[in-house]
Amino acid sequence: MTFPRLAPQRNLDKREIAKFERRFCMYDRNIVQAFETSEYRARLDKVRALMSSAGMDALVVISQANQCYLLGYNSLSGDEPQAALVTLHNDPYFILRKMDANAAVEAGCWLPQDRIIAYPESYVGGEASAWDVIGQFVKDKVGASARLGVEVSGLGVFSYPRLVAALGGEEPIDASDLVGSCRLVKSERELLYMKEAAAIGDRAMLAGIDKVAVGVRHCEVGAAIMSALCAGTESIHGGPPVSPPYIRGGMLAIAPHQFWIDEVFAAGQQYYVGPITGTRHRYVAPLTRTVHLGPVPPRRQNQHEGVLAGHRAALDALRPGATCADVARAFQAAIRPYGLTKDSRLGYSVGLDWTDGPSLGTNNDTEILANMTFLVHLGFYEPGEFYFLSDTVRVTESGAEPLSNVPRILFERPA
Amino acid sequence: MTFPRLAPQRNLDKREIAKFERRFCMYDRNIVQAFETSEYRARLDKVRALMSSAGMDALVVISQANQCYLLGYNSLSGDEPQAALVTLHNDPYFILRKMDANAAVEAGCWLPQDRIIAYPESYVGGEASAWDVIGQFVKDKVGASARLGVEVSGLGVFSYPRLVAALGGEEPIDASDLVGSCRLVKSERELLYMKEAAAIGDRAMLAGIDKVAVGVRHCEVGAAIMSALCAGTESIHGGPPVSPPYIRGGMLAIAPHQFWIDEVFAAGQQYYVGPITGTRHRYVAPLTRTVHLGPVPPRRQNQHEGVLAGHRAALDALRPGATCADVARAFQAAIRPYGLTKDSRLGYSVGLDWTDGPSLGTNNDTEILANMTFLVHLGFYEPGEFYFLSDTVRVTESGAEPLSNVPRILFERPA
């Protein structure tokens, strides 16, 4: 078998990239925003419409991904309390520890500096809770009678009551899913970043598979993949990877959430590589492929063909008007003739987060819309029979299209 | 300046490694445990002693790091509910989703298969909560009258009341810090894994600094580092990295929790590289160094020397009997003559987690004990004047010793 070569980045129009690669100068500083301020404002307007419908005057945004979505702030400082305050008529506030507040604009936040509020470093690592400060600030800004939404699910058992007490004691409206629901349908520019992430991921996947051989340590394939994910392409800087690759297979490694172990590749065994993803401005586009060392026996070929049939059925079903459950049922029906079953979900919405919305499972009735993006994530974990194929796909009127150009084959390597 | 070469792994005795590299055969399977079962049992006995003192009959362990510490289970499946149940007299139970329960032994868990309890995949991605199942299981095992401890801080605002309801409605004792307090003093074998992680990190640091040059993209230094972290050394497989490196500096990048941006290195600027860490069986040992492109001006040399003085003072103060606050004060006193101040903490306990215990801050009175391990983490984020030096250190009777062999110099690269 000839080792497949990656097609040129046919999903990526170079002029399209160039259009977006210029820099923005704001507030007398040479900072880099991932999106035009107008796009952030449009997102806020969508959020405000939902807030109004739900009877909220203000919303406290806790999720880091939602803060990034609304404010452009792309820095993983969220181990310590930080919150965005969205009101119906004015620009948001962003409250975070001093160390990060000083740098929020440099980290991509489009807000003017006077909307970025720092709390002292003495709140970090000691007994005092910064949720007290954040709650107090919000109460001072919106008034005690404001009807307040809070992303409650982002708070811990201890932090939630402290925040509520600082807000004045009134139980807020739970708005955990409000901003997330606005993130499901992607804009053209979000899709561009996901395609860039996919182009990087494609290179990394082929670099990793190229390295798989009998006797090679799993960690060395990990090294090849991580190196390629970071390095990016000639025209696209690689963003910091969000996860190491999963390299799983052989007789030992059935744990689906373990990356790799101290092991070498063995002849006659099958391994999956991934999910891996390139990263652009926090957007991801994961993919997974499976490799066999030596000639593929018929039962494994059958499994591969069954999953491919399921993959095709799922992508065909992923179109506006269908529900997540419809997609799961179409997949189940397509793999059944091959003697395959899969009782776990077959994927989920993907974008700014690896898992950023509804699951493709028979227990989920979310309606599919155009330009939603899903990770179709087909993992089978029978010992000695591991198989995994996954693709990030974009929903179009005529079904979903994968962002990856890596062939959907069972890769065969010499043994 | 000659580019410094790394000393041979003088912290690592090869016989010491060999002793630990053999495999364990248990339950008729060829599985790999990070520690002897006897070490896990000794840890459980420490936990049980604290449970007894606190009047608990049973403890529900939620933290993934604590599950790894007590059960050996090393897989990042904790996005979905999973819990260990520790009682005073019998082996623990471990309850997790079916996909992961099937593979828990392969993921290093020393428990016999009949103590590993699977809940159905239908609880994942839908409306039903697996905390109901977990709570019900615990109640059935320990009885309604048992005095129960729960790691409450590991639960969300919504999951906590569901778990409590399933447990029978009685408010449990908060045991969030109980297991963590047992993890602070490291065993010889834990220290070995941290030294292995440090040996890998040292290679990665030098590979990264070697790549820094005017015009090089930050992401390429990221690639060199991640590749080396994964690949490990000839004798030590690299574990999956827990984080990309931070590559920060120049005029733009002051955000302390951002990894890197789409930027190239510039002449006359200073950058810090790290914290980065190798990983062994989940143990980490981060380090950070700073690089200057071109001749180092006197004010930056002064800053470097001031931080070095603080580093020495902190390591000297880190000895049994002192408190975290003592160490912070010794550091502050040592940097003051250089005109430096640092208002954030100067590090924290490190081990199975990057941040696994008390902070080295003036607001923390935890007592220092021998064989505790700390990340001494000296970051300065003034725009254009970034400086960062950090080391993972082990507390001995005569002060702390760093695990890294990378010279504590301000690295100078041609510009």
XYZ file of C-alpha atoms in Angstrom, chain B residues 65-407:
343
model
C -5.768 13.112 41.382
C -6.930 11.583 44.668
C -8.432 8.607 42.827
C -5.085 8.145 41.100
C -3.243 8.467 44.417
C -5.350 5.851 46.193
C -6.288 3.472 43.371
C -3.539 3.924 40.773
C -6.153 4.739 38.145
C -4.482 7.120 35.708
C -6.896 8.085 32.966
C -8.550 11.432 32.335
C -12.092 10.113 32.268
C -13.324 12.447 34.989
C -15.370 14.733 32.740
C -18.176 12.330 33.572
C -19.049 11.512 37.190
C -16.815 8.947 38.864
C -16.126 8.300 42.538
C -14.098 6.072 44.826
C -15.731 4.830 48.015
C -13.259 4.335 50.878
C -14.442 2.566 54.027
C -12.554 1.903 57.249
C -12.009 -1.831 56.880
C -12.483 -3.131 53.328
C -10.968 -2.435 49.928
C -12.426 0.614 48.173
C -14.997 0.572 45.406
C -14.568 2.605 42.237
C -17.712 3.642 40.337
C -17.416 5.009 36.808
C -19.010 4.949 33.367
C -19.042 1.562 31.660
C -16.580 2.566 28.937
C -13.975 3.432 31.559
C -14.899 0.779 34.130
C -14.110 -1.903 31.542
C -10.607 -0.497 31.276
C -9.889 0.660 34.815
C -7.468 -2.186 35.564
C -5.596 -1.541 32.318
C -5.399 2.106 33.332
C -3.376 1.117 36.398
C -6.102 0.538 39.015
C -4.971 -2.117 41.501
C -8.481 -3.049 42.666
C -9.873 -6.469 41.737
C -12.460 -6.254 38.975
C -15.365 -6.920 41.360
C -14.657 -3.668 43.226
C -14.965 -1.687 39.977
C -18.571 -0.720 39.344
C -19.859 0.395 35.927
C -22.865 2.619 35.297
C -24.540 2.535 31.864
C -23.460 4.793 28.997
C -27.039 6.078 28.782
C -26.170 8.391 31.702
C -23.680 10.257 29.491
C -24.767 13.259 27.427
C -28.465 13.183 28.359
C -30.687 14.490 31.149
C -30.129 11.686 33.683
C -27.333 12.240 36.209
C -24.885 9.516 37.121
C -24.589 11.108 40.576
C -27.964 9.495 41.325
C -26.487 6.053 40.577
C -23.291 6.744 42.471
C -25.152 8.048 45.534
C -27.506 5.070 45.503
C -24.596 2.624 45.286
C -22.798 4.280 48.201
C -25.944 4.292 50.348
C -26.552 0.599 49.633
C -22.977 -0.280 50.586
C -22.481 1.763 53.748
C -26.029 1.949 55.094
C -28.175 4.984 55.794
C -26.731 5.611 59.258
C -23.060 5.773 58.203
C -21.268 9.047 58.832
C -20.115 9.978 55.372
C -17.342 12.282 54.166
C -17.517 13.721 50.652
C -14.984 15.745 48.651
C -17.561 18.472 48.272
C -15.302 20.943 46.452
C -15.028 18.529 43.522
C -18.767 18.780 42.873
C -20.762 21.365 40.987
C -23.716 23.392 42.171
C -26.117 20.974 40.482
C -24.347 17.672 41.053
C -23.888 18.142 44.804
C -27.596 18.241 45.766
C -28.306 15.270 43.475
C -25.588 13.226 45.138
C -26.758 14.251 48.610
C -30.359 13.346 47.769
C -29.288 9.938 46.453
C -27.221 9.381 49.602
C -30.384 9.807 51.661
C -30.596 13.566 52.134
C -28.280 13.932 55.132
C -25.622 16.651 54.648
C -22.226 14.844 54.512
C -19.023 15.968 56.243
C -16.890 18.038 53.868
C -13.664 16.104 53.332
C -12.346 18.110 50.387
C -8.811 18.399 51.784
C -8.456 15.072 53.591
C -6.730 12.977 50.911
C -4.832 15.989 49.587
C -3.183 16.495 52.967
C -1.805 12.926 52.759
C -0.262 13.678 49.362
C 2.019 16.526 50.448
C 4.950 14.464 51.757
C 6.276 12.308 48.922
C 7.553 8.726 49.121
C 10.885 7.676 47.623
C 9.141 6.298 44.582
C 7.031 9.389 44.078
C 10.256 11.408 44.223
C 11.790 9.084 41.628
C 8.926 9.784 39.221
C 9.291 13.505 39.824
C 13.043 13.249 39.118
C 12.275 11.359 35.915
C 9.812 14.087 34.953
C 12.513 16.660 35.730
C 15.082 14.842 33.570
C 12.642 14.940 30.640
C 11.795 18.573 31.319
C 15.490 19.494 31.324
C 15.969 18.097 27.828
C 12.879 19.870 26.601
C 13.988 23.184 28.093
C 17.375 23.046 26.380
C 15.767 21.938 23.097
C 13.420 24.915 23.300
C 16.031 27.509 24.234
C 18.302 26.161 21.494
C 15.584 27.029 18.981
C 15.018 30.622 20.139
C 16.421 33.068 17.566
C 15.434 36.359 15.973
C 12.617 35.814 13.449
C 11.689 32.316 14.613
C 7.981 31.789 15.285
C 7.076 31.156 18.916
C 5.093 28.096 17.849
C 8.286 26.438 16.565
C 9.888 26.664 19.989
C 6.645 25.202 21.300
C 7.053 22.337 18.826
C 10.632 21.594 19.932
C 9.606 21.554 23.583
C 6.486 19.430 23.173
C 8.362 16.949 21.016
C 11.068 16.527 23.663
C 8.537 16.287 26.507
C 6.757 13.441 24.716
C 9.848 11.594 23.517
C 11.439 11.381 26.976
C 14.962 9.981 27.227
C 16.522 6.731 26.004
C 15.604 5.021 29.267
C 12.431 6.889 30.237
C 9.314 7.014 28.068
C 7.869 10.513 28.027
C 4.406 10.698 29.539
C 1.654 12.755 27.889
C 2.372 16.443 28.588
C -0.110 18.131 30.905
C 0.264 21.560 29.322
C 1.879 23.369 26.412
C 4.811 25.602 27.368
C 4.390 29.275 28.042
C 6.521 31.320 25.652
C 6.076 34.930 26.654
C 7.913 38.161 26.185
C 8.789 40.964 23.862
C 6.641 44.079 23.966
C 3.317 42.375 23.395
C 2.848 39.259 25.405
C 2.412 40.086 29.068
C -0.587 37.794 29.700
C 0.750 35.322 32.278
C -1.722 32.517 31.518
C -1.497 32.538 27.737
C 0.822 29.942 26.176
C 2.012 31.730 23.052
C 0.677 33.889 20.241
C 1.246 34.219 16.478
C 4.526 36.079 16.887
C 8.249 35.843 16.114
C 11.180 36.470 18.460
C 12.690 39.958 18.243
C 16.202 41.271 18.894
C 16.838 43.049 22.187
C 13.806 41.446 23.829
C 13.538 39.097 26.754
C 11.303 36.000 26.822
C 10.544 33.369 29.362
C 10.140 29.741 28.373
C 8.007 27.630 30.648
C 6.789 26.521 33.035
C 7.174 23.241 31.223
C 7.199 19.781 32.711
C 7.881 16.202 31.835
C 5.262 13.775 33.114
C 5.690 10.341 34.696
C 2.644 8.445 35.922
C 0.884 11.806 36.277
C 3.693 13.303 38.412
C 5.095 16.610 37.217
C 8.192 18.709 37.992
C 7.884 22.071 36.222
C 10.698 24.526 35.508
C 11.033 27.913 33.776
C 14.011 29.803 32.385
C 14.433 33.200 30.723
C 16.185 33.997 27.440
C 17.513 37.316 26.179
C 18.122 37.971 22.472
C 21.307 39.989 22.283
C 23.565 41.422 25.007
C 21.838 41.655 28.393
C 21.564 45.286 29.570
C 22.523 46.059 33.193
C 18.958 46.586 34.489
C 17.955 43.131 33.272
C 21.119 41.615 34.711
C 20.213 43.253 38.030
C 16.709 41.798 37.866
C 18.129 38.341 37.158
C 20.523 38.603 40.084
C 17.762 39.829 42.370
C 15.539 36.896 41.499
C 18.466 34.487 41.938
C 19.032 35.928 45.416
C 15.334 35.415 46.157
C 15.488 31.869 44.768
C 18.434 31.040 47.032
C 16.715 32.577 50.050
C 13.489 30.664 49.369
C 15.287 27.331 48.969
C 17.260 27.952 52.131
C 14.086 28.794 54.064
C 12.235 25.727 52.756
C 13.101 23.373 55.599
C 11.158 21.421 58.198
C 9.641 23.616 60.879
C 9.270 26.749 58.761
C 5.878 27.812 57.404
C 4.942 28.758 53.852
C 4.676 32.370 55.034
C 8.244 32.251 56.433
C 9.508 31.212 53.007
C 7.605 34.032 51.312
C 9.013 36.574 53.775
C 12.583 35.302 53.297
C 12.133 35.691 49.555
C 10.696 39.198 49.835
C 13.571 40.300 52.061
C 16.149 38.924 49.622
C 14.796 40.659 46.502
C 14.164 44.046 48.164
C 17.806 45.257 47.932
C 17.559 44.817 44.150
C 14.542 47.105 43.941
C 12.225 44.182 43.138
C 8.777 43.435 44.528
C 6.370 40.577 43.852
C 2.870 40.761 45.296
C 1.680 37.336 44.096
C 2.586 34.066 45.833
C 5.961 32.582 44.943
C 4.865 29.030 44.350
C 2.911 26.086 45.683
C 3.053 22.391 46.435
C 3.459 20.233 43.318
C 3.280 16.502 42.626
C 0.440 14.494 41.106
C -1.112 17.810 40.174
C 0.594 20.964 38.982
C -0.911 22.737 42.013
C -1.428 20.064 44.641
C -1.406 21.874 47.961
C -0.534 24.981 49.951
C 0.783 28.206 48.426
C 4.096 29.821 49.283
C 2.521 33.131 50.227
C 2.556 35.437 53.216
C -1.110 34.476 53.698
C -0.395 30.751 54.235
C 0.737 29.210 57.543
C 1.123 25.567 56.480
C 4.133 23.955 58.149
C 6.913 22.667 55.893
C 7.907 18.987 56.266
C 10.786 16.955 54.815
C 10.075 15.461 51.361
C 7.379 17.930 50.545
C 7.854 19.191 46.991
C 7.206 22.750 45.863
C 7.244 24.664 42.643
C 9.254 27.799 43.473
C 7.745 29.980 40.821
C 9.261 33.412 40.428
C 7.467 35.325 37.705
C 7.755 39.053 36.963
C 5.430 40.455 34.332
C 6.370 44.082 33.729
C 5.837 44.871 30.024
C 9.150 44.581 28.189
C 10.834 43.299 31.362
C 9.476 39.774 31.682
C 11.527 37.537 33.853
C 10.691 34.081 35.102
C 12.694 31.486 36.980
C 11.066 28.444 38.469
C 12.166 25.136 39.864
C 10.536 22.120 41.399
C 12.316 21.467 44.686
C 12.351 18.788 47.363
C 12.490 19.789 51.027
C 15.397 18.300 53.001
C 16.570 18.950 56.556
C 19.078 21.501 55.240
C 16.826 23.373 52.823
C 15.327 22.548 49.452
C 17.153 20.983 46.499
C 16.028 21.607 42.918
C 15.243 18.586 40.730
C 16.404 20.317 37.545
C 19.979 20.410 36.270
C 19.390 23.247 33.807
C 21.647 26.147 34.874
